[in-house]
GROMACS .gro file of C-alpha atoms in nm:
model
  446
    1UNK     CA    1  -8.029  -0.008  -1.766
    2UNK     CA    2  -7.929   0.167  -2.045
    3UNK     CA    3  -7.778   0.439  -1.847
    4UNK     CA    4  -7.574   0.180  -1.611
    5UNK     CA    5  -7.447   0.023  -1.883
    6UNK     CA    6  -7.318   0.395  -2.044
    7UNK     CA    7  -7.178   0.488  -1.657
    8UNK     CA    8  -6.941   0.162  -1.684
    9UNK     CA    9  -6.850   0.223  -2.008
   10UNK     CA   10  -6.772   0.540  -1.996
   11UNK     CA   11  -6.564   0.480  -1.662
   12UNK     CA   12  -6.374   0.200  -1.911
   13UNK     CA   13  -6.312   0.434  -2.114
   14UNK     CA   14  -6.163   0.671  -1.900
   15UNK     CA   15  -5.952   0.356  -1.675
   16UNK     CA   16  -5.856   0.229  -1.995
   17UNK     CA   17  -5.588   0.484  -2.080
   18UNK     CA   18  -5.467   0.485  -1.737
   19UNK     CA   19  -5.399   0.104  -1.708
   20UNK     CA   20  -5.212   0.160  -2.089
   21UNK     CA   21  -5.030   0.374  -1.889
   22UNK     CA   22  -4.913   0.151  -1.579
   23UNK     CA   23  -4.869  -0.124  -1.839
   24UNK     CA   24  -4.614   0.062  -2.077
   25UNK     CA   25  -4.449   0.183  -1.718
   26UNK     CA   26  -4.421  -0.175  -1.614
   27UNK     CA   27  -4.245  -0.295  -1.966
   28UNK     CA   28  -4.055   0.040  -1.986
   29UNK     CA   29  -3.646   0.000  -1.980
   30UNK     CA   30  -3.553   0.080  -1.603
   31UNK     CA   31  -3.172   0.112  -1.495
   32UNK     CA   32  -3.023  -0.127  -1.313
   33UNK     CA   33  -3.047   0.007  -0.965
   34UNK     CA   34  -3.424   0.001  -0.989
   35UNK     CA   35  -3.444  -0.348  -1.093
   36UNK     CA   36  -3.215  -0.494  -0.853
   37UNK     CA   37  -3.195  -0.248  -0.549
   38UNK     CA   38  -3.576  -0.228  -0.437
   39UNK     CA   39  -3.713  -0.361  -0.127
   40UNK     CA   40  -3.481  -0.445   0.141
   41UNK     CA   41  -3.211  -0.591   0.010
   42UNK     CA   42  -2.859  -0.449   0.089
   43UNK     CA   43  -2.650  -0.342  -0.193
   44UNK     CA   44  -2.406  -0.636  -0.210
   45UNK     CA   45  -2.729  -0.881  -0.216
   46UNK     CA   46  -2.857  -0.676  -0.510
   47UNK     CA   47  -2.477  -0.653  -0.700
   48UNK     CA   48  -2.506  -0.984  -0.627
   49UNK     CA   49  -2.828  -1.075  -0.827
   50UNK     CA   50  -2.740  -0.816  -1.058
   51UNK     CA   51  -2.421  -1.054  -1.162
   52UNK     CA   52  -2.659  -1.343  -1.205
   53UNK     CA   53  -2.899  -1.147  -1.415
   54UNK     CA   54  -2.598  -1.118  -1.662
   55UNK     CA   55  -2.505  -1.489  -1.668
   56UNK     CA   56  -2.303  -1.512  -1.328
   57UNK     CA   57  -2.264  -1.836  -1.089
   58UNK     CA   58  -2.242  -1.740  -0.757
   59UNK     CA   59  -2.104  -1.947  -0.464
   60UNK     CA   60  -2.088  -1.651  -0.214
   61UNK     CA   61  -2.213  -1.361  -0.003
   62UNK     CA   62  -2.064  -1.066   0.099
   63UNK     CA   63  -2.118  -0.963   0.448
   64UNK     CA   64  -1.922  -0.822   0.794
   65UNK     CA   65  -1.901  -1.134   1.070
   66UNK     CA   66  -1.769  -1.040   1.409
   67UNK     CA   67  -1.726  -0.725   1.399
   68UNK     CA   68  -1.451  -0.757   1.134
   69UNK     CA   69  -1.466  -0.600   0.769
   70UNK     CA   70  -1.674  -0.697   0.500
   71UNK     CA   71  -1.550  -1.006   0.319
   72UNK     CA   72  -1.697  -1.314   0.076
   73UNK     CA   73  -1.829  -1.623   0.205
   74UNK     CA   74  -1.937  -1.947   0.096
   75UNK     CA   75  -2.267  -1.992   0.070
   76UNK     CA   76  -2.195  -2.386  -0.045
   77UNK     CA   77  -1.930  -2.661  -0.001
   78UNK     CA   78  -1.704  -2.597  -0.297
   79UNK     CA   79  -1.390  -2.868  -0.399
   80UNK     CA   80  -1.087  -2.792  -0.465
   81UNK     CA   81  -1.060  -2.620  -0.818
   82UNK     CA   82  -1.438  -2.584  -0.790
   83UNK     CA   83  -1.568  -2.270  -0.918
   84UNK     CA   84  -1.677  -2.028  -0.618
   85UNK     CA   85  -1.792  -1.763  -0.884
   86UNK     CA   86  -1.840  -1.722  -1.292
   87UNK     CA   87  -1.824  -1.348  -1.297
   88UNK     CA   88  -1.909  -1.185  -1.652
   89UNK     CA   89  -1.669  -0.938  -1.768
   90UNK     CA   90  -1.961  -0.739  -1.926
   91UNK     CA   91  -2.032  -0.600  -1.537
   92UNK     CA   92  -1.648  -0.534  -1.522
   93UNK     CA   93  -1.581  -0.169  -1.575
   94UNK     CA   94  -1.274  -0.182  -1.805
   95UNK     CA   95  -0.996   0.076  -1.806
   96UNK     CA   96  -0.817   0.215  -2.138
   97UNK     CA   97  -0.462   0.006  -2.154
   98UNK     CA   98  -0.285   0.365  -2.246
   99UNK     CA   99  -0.355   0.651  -2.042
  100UNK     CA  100  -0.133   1.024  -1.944
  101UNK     CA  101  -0.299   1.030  -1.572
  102UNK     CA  102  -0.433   0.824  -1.371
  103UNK     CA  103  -0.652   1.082  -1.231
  104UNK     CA  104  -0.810   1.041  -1.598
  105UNK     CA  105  -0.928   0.679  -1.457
  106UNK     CA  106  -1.077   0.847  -1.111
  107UNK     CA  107  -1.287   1.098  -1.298
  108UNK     CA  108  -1.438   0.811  -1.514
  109UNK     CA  109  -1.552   0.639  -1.237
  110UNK     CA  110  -1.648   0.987  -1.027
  111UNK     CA  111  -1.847   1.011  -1.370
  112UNK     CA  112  -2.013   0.667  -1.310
  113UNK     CA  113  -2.118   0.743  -0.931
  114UNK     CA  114  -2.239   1.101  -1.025
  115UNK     CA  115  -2.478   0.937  -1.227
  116UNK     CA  116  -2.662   0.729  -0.966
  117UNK     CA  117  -2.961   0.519  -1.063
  118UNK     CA  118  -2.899   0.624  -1.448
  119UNK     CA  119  -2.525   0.445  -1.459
  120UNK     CA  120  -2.455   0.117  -1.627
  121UNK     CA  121  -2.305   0.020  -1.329
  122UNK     CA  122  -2.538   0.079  -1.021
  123UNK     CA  123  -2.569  -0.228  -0.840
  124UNK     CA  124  -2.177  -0.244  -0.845
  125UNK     CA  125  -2.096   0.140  -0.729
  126UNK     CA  126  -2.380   0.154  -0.499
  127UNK     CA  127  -2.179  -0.160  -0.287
  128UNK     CA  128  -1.924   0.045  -0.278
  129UNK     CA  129  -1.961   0.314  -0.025
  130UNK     CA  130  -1.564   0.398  -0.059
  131UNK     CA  131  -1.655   0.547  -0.415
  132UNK     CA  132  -1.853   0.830  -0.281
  133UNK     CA  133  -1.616   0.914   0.049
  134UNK     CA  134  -1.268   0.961   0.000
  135UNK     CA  135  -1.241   0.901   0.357
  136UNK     CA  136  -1.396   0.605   0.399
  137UNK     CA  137  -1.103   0.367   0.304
  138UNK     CA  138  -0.763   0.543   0.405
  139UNK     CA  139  -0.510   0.501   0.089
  140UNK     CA  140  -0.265   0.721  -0.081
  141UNK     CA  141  -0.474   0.968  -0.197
  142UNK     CA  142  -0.658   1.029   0.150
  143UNK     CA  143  -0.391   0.939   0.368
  144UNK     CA  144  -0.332   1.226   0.672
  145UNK     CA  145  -0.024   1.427   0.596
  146UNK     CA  146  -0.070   1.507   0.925
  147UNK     CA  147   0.111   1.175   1.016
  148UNK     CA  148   0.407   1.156   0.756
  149UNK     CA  149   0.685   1.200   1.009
  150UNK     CA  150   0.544   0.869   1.173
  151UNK     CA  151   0.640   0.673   0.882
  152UNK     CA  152   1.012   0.703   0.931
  153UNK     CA  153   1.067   0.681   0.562
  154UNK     CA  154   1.126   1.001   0.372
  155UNK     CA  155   1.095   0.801   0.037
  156UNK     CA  156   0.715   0.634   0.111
  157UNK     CA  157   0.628   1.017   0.256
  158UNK     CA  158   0.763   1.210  -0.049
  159UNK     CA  159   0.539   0.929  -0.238
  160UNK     CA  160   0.194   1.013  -0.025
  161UNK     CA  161   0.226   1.393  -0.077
  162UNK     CA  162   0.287   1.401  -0.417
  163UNK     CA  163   0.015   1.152  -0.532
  164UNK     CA  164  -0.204   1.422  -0.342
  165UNK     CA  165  -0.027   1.681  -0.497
  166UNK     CA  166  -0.079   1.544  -0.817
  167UNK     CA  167  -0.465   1.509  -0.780
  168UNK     CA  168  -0.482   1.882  -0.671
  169UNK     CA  169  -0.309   1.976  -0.968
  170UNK     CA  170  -0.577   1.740  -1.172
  171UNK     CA  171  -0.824   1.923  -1.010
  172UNK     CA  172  -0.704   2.308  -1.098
  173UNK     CA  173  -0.671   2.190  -1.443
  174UNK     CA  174  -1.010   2.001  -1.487
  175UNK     CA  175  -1.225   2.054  -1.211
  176UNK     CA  176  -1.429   2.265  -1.365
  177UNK     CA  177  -1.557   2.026  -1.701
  178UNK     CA  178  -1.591   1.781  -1.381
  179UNK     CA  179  -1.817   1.975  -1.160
  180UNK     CA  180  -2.075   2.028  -1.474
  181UNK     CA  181  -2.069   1.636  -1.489
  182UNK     CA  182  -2.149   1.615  -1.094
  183UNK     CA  183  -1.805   1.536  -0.954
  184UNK     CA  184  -1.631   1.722  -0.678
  185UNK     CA  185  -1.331   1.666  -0.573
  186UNK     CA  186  -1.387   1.472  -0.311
  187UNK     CA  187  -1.556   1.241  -0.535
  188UNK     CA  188  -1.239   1.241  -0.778
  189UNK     CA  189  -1.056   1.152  -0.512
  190UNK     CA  190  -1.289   0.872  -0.360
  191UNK     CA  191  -1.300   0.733  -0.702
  192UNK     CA  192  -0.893   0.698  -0.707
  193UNK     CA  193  -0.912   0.530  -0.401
  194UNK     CA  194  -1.206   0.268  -0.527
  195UNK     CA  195  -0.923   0.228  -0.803
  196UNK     CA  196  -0.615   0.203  -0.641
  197UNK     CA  197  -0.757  -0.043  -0.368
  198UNK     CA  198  -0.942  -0.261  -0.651
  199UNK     CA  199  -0.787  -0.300  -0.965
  200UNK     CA  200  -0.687  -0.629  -1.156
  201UNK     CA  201  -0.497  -0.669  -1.433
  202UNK     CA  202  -0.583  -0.826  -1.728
  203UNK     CA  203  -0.402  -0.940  -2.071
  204UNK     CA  204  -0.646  -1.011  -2.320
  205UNK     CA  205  -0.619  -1.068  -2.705
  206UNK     CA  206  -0.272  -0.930  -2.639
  207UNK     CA  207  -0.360  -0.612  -2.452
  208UNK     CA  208  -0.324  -0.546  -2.071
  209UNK     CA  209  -0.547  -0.379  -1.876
  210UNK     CA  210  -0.710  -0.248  -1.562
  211UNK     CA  211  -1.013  -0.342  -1.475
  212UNK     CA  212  -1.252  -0.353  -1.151
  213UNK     CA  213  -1.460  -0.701  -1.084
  214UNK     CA  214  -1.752  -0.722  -0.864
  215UNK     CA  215  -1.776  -0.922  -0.624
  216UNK     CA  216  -1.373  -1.092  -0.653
  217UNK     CA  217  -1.274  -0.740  -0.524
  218UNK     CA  218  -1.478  -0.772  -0.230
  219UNK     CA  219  -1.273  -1.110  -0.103
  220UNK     CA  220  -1.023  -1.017   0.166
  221UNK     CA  221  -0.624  -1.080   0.084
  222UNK     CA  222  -0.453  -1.298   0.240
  223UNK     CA  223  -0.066  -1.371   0.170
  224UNK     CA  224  -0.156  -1.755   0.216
  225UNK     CA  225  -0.454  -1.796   0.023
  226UNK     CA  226  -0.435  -2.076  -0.216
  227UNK     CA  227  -0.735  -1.941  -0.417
  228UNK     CA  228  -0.705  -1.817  -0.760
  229UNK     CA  229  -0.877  -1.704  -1.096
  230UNK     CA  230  -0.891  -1.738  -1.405
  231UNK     CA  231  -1.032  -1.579  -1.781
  232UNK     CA  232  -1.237  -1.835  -2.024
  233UNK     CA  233  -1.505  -1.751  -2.230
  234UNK     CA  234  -1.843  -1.780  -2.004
  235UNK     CA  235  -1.966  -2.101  -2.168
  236UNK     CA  236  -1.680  -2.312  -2.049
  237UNK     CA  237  -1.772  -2.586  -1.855
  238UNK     CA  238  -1.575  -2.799  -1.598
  239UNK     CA  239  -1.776  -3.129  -1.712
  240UNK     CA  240  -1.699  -3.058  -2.151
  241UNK     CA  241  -1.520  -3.410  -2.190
  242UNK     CA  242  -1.278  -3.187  -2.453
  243UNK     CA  243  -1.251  -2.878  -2.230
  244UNK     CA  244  -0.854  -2.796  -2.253
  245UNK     CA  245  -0.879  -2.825  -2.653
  246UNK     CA  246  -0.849  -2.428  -2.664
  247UNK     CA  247  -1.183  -2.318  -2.794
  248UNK     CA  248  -1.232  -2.152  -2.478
  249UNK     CA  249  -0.971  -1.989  -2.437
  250UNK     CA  250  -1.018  -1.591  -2.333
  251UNK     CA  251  -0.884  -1.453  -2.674
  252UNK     CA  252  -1.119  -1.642  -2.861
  253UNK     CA  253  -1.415  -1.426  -2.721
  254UNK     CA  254  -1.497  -1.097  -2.690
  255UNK     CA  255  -1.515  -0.920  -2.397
  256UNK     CA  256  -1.925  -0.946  -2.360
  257UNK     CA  257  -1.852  -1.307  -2.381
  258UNK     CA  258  -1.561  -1.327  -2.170
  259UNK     CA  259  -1.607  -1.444  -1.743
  260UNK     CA  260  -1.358  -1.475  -1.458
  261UNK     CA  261  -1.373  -1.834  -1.303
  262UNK     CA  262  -1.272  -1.770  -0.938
  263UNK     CA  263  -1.192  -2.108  -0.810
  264UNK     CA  264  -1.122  -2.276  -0.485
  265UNK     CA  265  -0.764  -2.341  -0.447
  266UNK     CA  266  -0.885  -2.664  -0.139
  267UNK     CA  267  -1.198  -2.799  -0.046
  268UNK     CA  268  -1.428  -2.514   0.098
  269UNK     CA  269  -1.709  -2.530   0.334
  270UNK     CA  270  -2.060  -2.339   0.337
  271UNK     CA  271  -2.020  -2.038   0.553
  272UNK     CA  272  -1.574  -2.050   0.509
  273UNK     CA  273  -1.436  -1.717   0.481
  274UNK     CA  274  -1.317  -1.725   0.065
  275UNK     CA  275  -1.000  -1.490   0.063
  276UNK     CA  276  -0.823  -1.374  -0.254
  277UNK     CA  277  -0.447  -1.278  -0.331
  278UNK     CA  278  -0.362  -0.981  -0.507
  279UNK     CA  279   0.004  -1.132  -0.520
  280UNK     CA  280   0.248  -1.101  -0.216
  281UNK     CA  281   0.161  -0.787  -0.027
  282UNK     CA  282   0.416  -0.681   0.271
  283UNK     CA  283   0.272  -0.516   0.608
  284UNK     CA  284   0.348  -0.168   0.535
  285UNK     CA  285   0.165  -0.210   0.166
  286UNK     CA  286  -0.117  -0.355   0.332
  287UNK     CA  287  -0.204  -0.055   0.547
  288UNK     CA  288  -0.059   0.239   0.333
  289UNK     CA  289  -0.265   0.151   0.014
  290UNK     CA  290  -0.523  -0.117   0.143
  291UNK     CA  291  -0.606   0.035   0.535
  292UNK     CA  292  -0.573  -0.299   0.708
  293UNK     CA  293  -0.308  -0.475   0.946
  294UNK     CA  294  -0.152  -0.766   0.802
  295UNK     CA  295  -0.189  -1.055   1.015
  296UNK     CA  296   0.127  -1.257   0.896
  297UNK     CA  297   0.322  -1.460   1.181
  298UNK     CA  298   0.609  -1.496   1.198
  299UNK     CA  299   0.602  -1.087   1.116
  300UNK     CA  300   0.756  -1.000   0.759
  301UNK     CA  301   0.943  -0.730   0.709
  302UNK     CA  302   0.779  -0.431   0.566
  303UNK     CA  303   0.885  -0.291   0.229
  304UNK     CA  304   1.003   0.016   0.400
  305UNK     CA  305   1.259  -0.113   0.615
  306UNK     CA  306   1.400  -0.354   0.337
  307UNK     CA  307   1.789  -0.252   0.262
  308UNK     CA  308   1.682  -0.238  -0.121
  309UNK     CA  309   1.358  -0.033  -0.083
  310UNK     CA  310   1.268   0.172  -0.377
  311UNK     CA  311   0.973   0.297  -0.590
  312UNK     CA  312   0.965  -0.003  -0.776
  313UNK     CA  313   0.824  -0.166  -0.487
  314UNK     CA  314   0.583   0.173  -0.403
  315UNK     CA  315   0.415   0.128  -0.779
  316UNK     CA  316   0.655  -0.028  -0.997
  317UNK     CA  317   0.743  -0.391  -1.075
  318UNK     CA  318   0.803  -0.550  -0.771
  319UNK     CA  319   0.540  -0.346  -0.578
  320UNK     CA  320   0.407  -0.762  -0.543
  321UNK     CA  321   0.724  -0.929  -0.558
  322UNK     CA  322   0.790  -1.175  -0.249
  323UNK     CA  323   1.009  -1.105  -0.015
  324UNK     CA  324   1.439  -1.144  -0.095
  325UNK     CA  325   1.626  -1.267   0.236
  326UNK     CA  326   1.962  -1.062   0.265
  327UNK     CA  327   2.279  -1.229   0.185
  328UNK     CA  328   2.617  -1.125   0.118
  329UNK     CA  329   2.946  -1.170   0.284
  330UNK     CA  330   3.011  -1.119   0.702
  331UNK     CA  331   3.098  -0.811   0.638
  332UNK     CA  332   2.795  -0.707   0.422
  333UNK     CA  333   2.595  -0.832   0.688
  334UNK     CA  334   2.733  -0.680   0.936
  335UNK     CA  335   2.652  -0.375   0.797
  336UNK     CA  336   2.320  -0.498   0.711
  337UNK     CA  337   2.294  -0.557   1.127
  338UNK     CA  338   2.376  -0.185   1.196
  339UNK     CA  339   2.129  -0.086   0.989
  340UNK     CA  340   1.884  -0.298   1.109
  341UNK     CA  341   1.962  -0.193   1.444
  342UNK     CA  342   1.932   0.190   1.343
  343UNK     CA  343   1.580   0.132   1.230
  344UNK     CA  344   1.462  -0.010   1.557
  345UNK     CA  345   1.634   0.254   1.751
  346UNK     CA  346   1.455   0.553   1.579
  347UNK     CA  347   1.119   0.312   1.588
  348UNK     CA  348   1.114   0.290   1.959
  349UNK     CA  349   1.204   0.685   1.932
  350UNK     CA  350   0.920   0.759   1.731
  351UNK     CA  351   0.660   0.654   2.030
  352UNK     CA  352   0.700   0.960   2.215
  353UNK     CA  353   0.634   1.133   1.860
  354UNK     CA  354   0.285   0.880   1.826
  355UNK     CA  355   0.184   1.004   2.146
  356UNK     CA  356   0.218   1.348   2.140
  357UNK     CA  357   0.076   1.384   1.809
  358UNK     CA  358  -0.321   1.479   1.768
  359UNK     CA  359  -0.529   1.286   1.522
  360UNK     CA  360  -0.589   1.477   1.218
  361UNK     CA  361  -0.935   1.627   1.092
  362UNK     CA  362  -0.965   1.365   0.861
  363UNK     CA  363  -0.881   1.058   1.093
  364UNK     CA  364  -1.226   0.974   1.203
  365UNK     CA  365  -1.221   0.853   1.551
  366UNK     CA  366  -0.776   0.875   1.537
  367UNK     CA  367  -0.833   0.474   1.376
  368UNK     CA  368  -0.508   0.551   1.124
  369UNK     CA  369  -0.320   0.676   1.416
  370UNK     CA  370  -0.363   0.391   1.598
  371UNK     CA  371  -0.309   0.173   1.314
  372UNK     CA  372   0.050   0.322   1.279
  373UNK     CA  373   0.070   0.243   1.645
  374UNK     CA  374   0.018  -0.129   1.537
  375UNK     CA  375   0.234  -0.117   1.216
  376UNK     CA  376   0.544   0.010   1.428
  377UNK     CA  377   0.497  -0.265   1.659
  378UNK     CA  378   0.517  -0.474   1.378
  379UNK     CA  379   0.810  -0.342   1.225
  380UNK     CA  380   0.938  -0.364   1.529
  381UNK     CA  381   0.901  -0.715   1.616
  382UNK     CA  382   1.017  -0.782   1.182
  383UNK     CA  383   1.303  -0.561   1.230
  384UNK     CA  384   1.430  -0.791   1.563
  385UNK     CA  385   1.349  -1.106   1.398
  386UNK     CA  386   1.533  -0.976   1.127
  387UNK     CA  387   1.833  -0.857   1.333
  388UNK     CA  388   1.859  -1.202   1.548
  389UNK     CA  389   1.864  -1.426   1.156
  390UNK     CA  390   2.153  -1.184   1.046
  391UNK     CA  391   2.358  -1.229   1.350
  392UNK     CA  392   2.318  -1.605   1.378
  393UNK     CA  393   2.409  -1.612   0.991
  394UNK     CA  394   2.722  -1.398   1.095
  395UNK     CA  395   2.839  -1.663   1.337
  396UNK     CA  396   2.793  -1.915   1.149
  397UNK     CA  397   2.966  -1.815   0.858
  398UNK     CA  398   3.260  -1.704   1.095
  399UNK     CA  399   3.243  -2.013   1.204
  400UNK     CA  400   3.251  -2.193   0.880
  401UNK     CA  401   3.532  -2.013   0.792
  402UNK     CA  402   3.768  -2.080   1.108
  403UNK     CA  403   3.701  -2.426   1.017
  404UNK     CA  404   3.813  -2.379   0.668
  405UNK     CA  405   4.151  -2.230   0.817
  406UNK     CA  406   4.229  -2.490   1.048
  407UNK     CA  407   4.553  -2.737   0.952
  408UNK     CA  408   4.403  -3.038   0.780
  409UNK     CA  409   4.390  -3.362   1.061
  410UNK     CA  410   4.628  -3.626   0.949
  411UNK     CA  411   4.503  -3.930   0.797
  412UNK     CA  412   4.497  -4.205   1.043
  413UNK     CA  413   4.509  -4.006   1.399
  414UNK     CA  414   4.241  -4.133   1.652
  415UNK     CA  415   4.106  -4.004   1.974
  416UNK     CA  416   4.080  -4.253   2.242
  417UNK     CA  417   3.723  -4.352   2.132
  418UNK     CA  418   3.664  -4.767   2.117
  419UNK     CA  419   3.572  -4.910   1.778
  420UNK     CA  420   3.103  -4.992   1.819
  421UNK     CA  421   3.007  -5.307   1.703
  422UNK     CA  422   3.019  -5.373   1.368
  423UNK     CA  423   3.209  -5.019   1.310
  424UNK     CA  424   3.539  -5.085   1.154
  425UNK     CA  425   3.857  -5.055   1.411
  426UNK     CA  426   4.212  -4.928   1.290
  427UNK     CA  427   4.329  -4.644   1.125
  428UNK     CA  428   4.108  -4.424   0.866
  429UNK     CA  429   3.768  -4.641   1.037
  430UNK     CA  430   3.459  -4.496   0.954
  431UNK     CA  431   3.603  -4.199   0.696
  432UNK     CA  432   3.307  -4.265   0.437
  433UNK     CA  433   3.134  -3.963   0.406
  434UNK     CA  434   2.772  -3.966   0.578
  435UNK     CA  435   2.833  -4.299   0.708
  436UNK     CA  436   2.779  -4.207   1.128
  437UNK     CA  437   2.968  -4.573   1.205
  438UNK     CA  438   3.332  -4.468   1.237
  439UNK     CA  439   3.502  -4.431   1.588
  440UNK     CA  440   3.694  -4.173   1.758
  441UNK     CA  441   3.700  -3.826   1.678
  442UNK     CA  442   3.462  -3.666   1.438
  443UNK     CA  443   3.233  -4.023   1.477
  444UNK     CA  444   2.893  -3.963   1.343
  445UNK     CA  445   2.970  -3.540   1.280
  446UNK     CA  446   2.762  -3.528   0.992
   0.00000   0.00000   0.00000
């Protein structure tokens, strides 16, 4: 007995340092991807709890339907101004307001991914498979140069090349600090991408920003969406009786305390697609920087073929200003229709070019060629629209003005017209402007 009893103490003694062991392992600090990427979740489900685990409300999913892209979904009925997510700025990754590159940006976050498991940021980066392949969403900074003379627009082409240029010449200078941190340069330049394709700005406590939200930057744009966002500290509620009173305003908080309310702009169903807009985005923006085809009917013009096209609208200012209709005098827009008319002409020209041209290395599948097949199509149709408005204009303003230049009718002359019941009869009858009762010429010529 004695002996039995010193066996199963002695094997105590020896368990009892291992189950220490798996106990202090259990309570130990883990990084994020460990605690919300295990079993089979996919990444966006686990960003997703990940969000929540910080204080988050979520009212979507992220998935693909029908073969289409990924995009965010209701999950619930929402109202109109209801909140479809609370998103904590703490899971935000924040860019400096002042910076000399913005490659500097791209090899923060290149620093971020090369981490893996260990970042701050893991459940976010590890949804986005873009921020390890440069190739994997086509923008500016991956775009085939193979394909520039497709564009027909020698200021959007001089634009692509030297944003690459400019990375390459990041690279020379710094890629060798980078590659002792883990980042190539094809992960510099998928990180540029991530940016350039997801980036918000922010003003807070006086200071704008850049920064990159998870999960608002997964909803799909749409020029038409009505919903919208906005920053309050995170422990606003919709129900506080004394809500608008300023106390939660976004500069009264910190930025650990600070959440984006992204709100339904109408009444949503569960399972409705919940779109975003990153202000108004025109065709040629929409696949240059963001790799998709614009589905806007009647077609818009795109920025490239716009008489006043310039960098501004590339990068600058009014890169999401809406659209200005061209005016001017007949002949101003005449000379608005030849050039118009120029544009479609080398369009339709630049088929042959389409065709004969192979699909670069880097075009997986020849998917960007073919999209440029679909954006000059596009065009085209925008440029003809565009061409058949400035010609009507022109004959009506022609027309306006041979009526201007005709001698003035004398008072009191008639046209053989009869006087209509209870329409006054006799000279000047029915001259009150608007009034559709007078007789004879010009009766009812609003």
């Amino acid at each position: 007995m004695a002996s039995g009893r010193h066996d199963r103490g002695l094997r105590q003694a020896l368990l009892l340092p291992a189950a220490v062991a798996l106990l202090l392992a259990a309570c130990a600090p883990r990084p994020a991807h460990a605690l919300f990427g295990g079993g089979k979740k996919s990444p966006e489900a686990a960003m997703i709890e990940w969000l929540k685990s910080k204080g988050g409300e979520i009212n979507a999913e992220i998935t693909a339907r029908n073969g289409g892209p990924r995009g965010t979904y209701a999950t619930r009925a929402v109202p109109a101004d209801g909140i479809l997510a609370k998103i904590p700025m703490s899971a935000a990754i924040w860019f400096p307001a002042e910076y000399e590159n913005f490659a500097d940006l791209g090899a923060r976050i290149a620093r971020e991914v090369a981490k893996g498991a260990a970042s701050d940021y893991a459940p976010y980066l590890d949804a986005l498979p873009m921020a390890r392949d440069p190739l994997h969403t086509i923008s500016y900074e991956s775009w085939p140069l193979e394909y520039v003379h497709l564009i027909q627009s020698d200021l959007m082409s001089r634009h692509i090349s030297s944003t690459q240029e400019g990375t390459i010449n990041y690279w020379a200078k710094n890629g060798v600090a980078l590659l002792e941190d883990g980042v190539t340069l094809d992960l510099l330049k998928a990180a540029l991408v991530t940016i350039a394709t997801r980036y918000f700005g922010i003003t807070h406590k006086g200071v704008s920003a850049s920064v990159m939200i998870p999960l608002l930057d997964f909803a799909n744009h749409y020029n038409d969406c009505t919903n919208y966002y906005e920053y309050r500290a995170c422990d606003y509620r919709d129900d506080e009786p004394n809500r608008d009173d300023g106390r939660w305003d976004a500069d009264k908080v910190g930025r650990d305390q600070l959440c984006c309310f992204w709100r339904a702009g109408a009444n949503v169903t569960a399972g409705q697609e919940l779109c975003n807009r990153y202000g108004y985005m025109a065709p040629d923006q929409a696949f240059f920087q963001y790799n998709f085809i614009m589905p806007d009917k009647p077609p818009k013009l795109s920025r490239v073929d716009e008489a006043h096209f310039s960098n501004d609208y590339i990068y600058g200012a009014l890169a999401h200003a809406e659209p200005r209709e061209f005016t001017g005098h007949v002949e101003a827009l005449k000379e608005e229709m030849d050039r118009v008319a120029s544009r479609i002409v080398a369009l339709t020209a630049a088929a042959k070019a389409e065709a004969a041209t192979p699909a670069a290395p880097s075009d997986r599948g020849g998917a960007v060629l073919r999209g440029l097949g679909a954006l000059r199509l596009q065009r085209l149709d925008a440029l003809e629209t565009e061409l058949t408005r400035l010609a009507g204009r022109v004959i009506e303003m022609e027309q306006e003005a041979a009526s201007a230049a005709a001698p003035a009718r004398p008072r009191g002359a008639r046209g053989g017209g009869k006087p209509k019941a209870g329409g006054g009869g006799g000279e000047g009858a029915g001259e009150v402007e608007g009034s559709g009762r007078g007789s004879g010429d010009g009766a009812g010529e609003l």
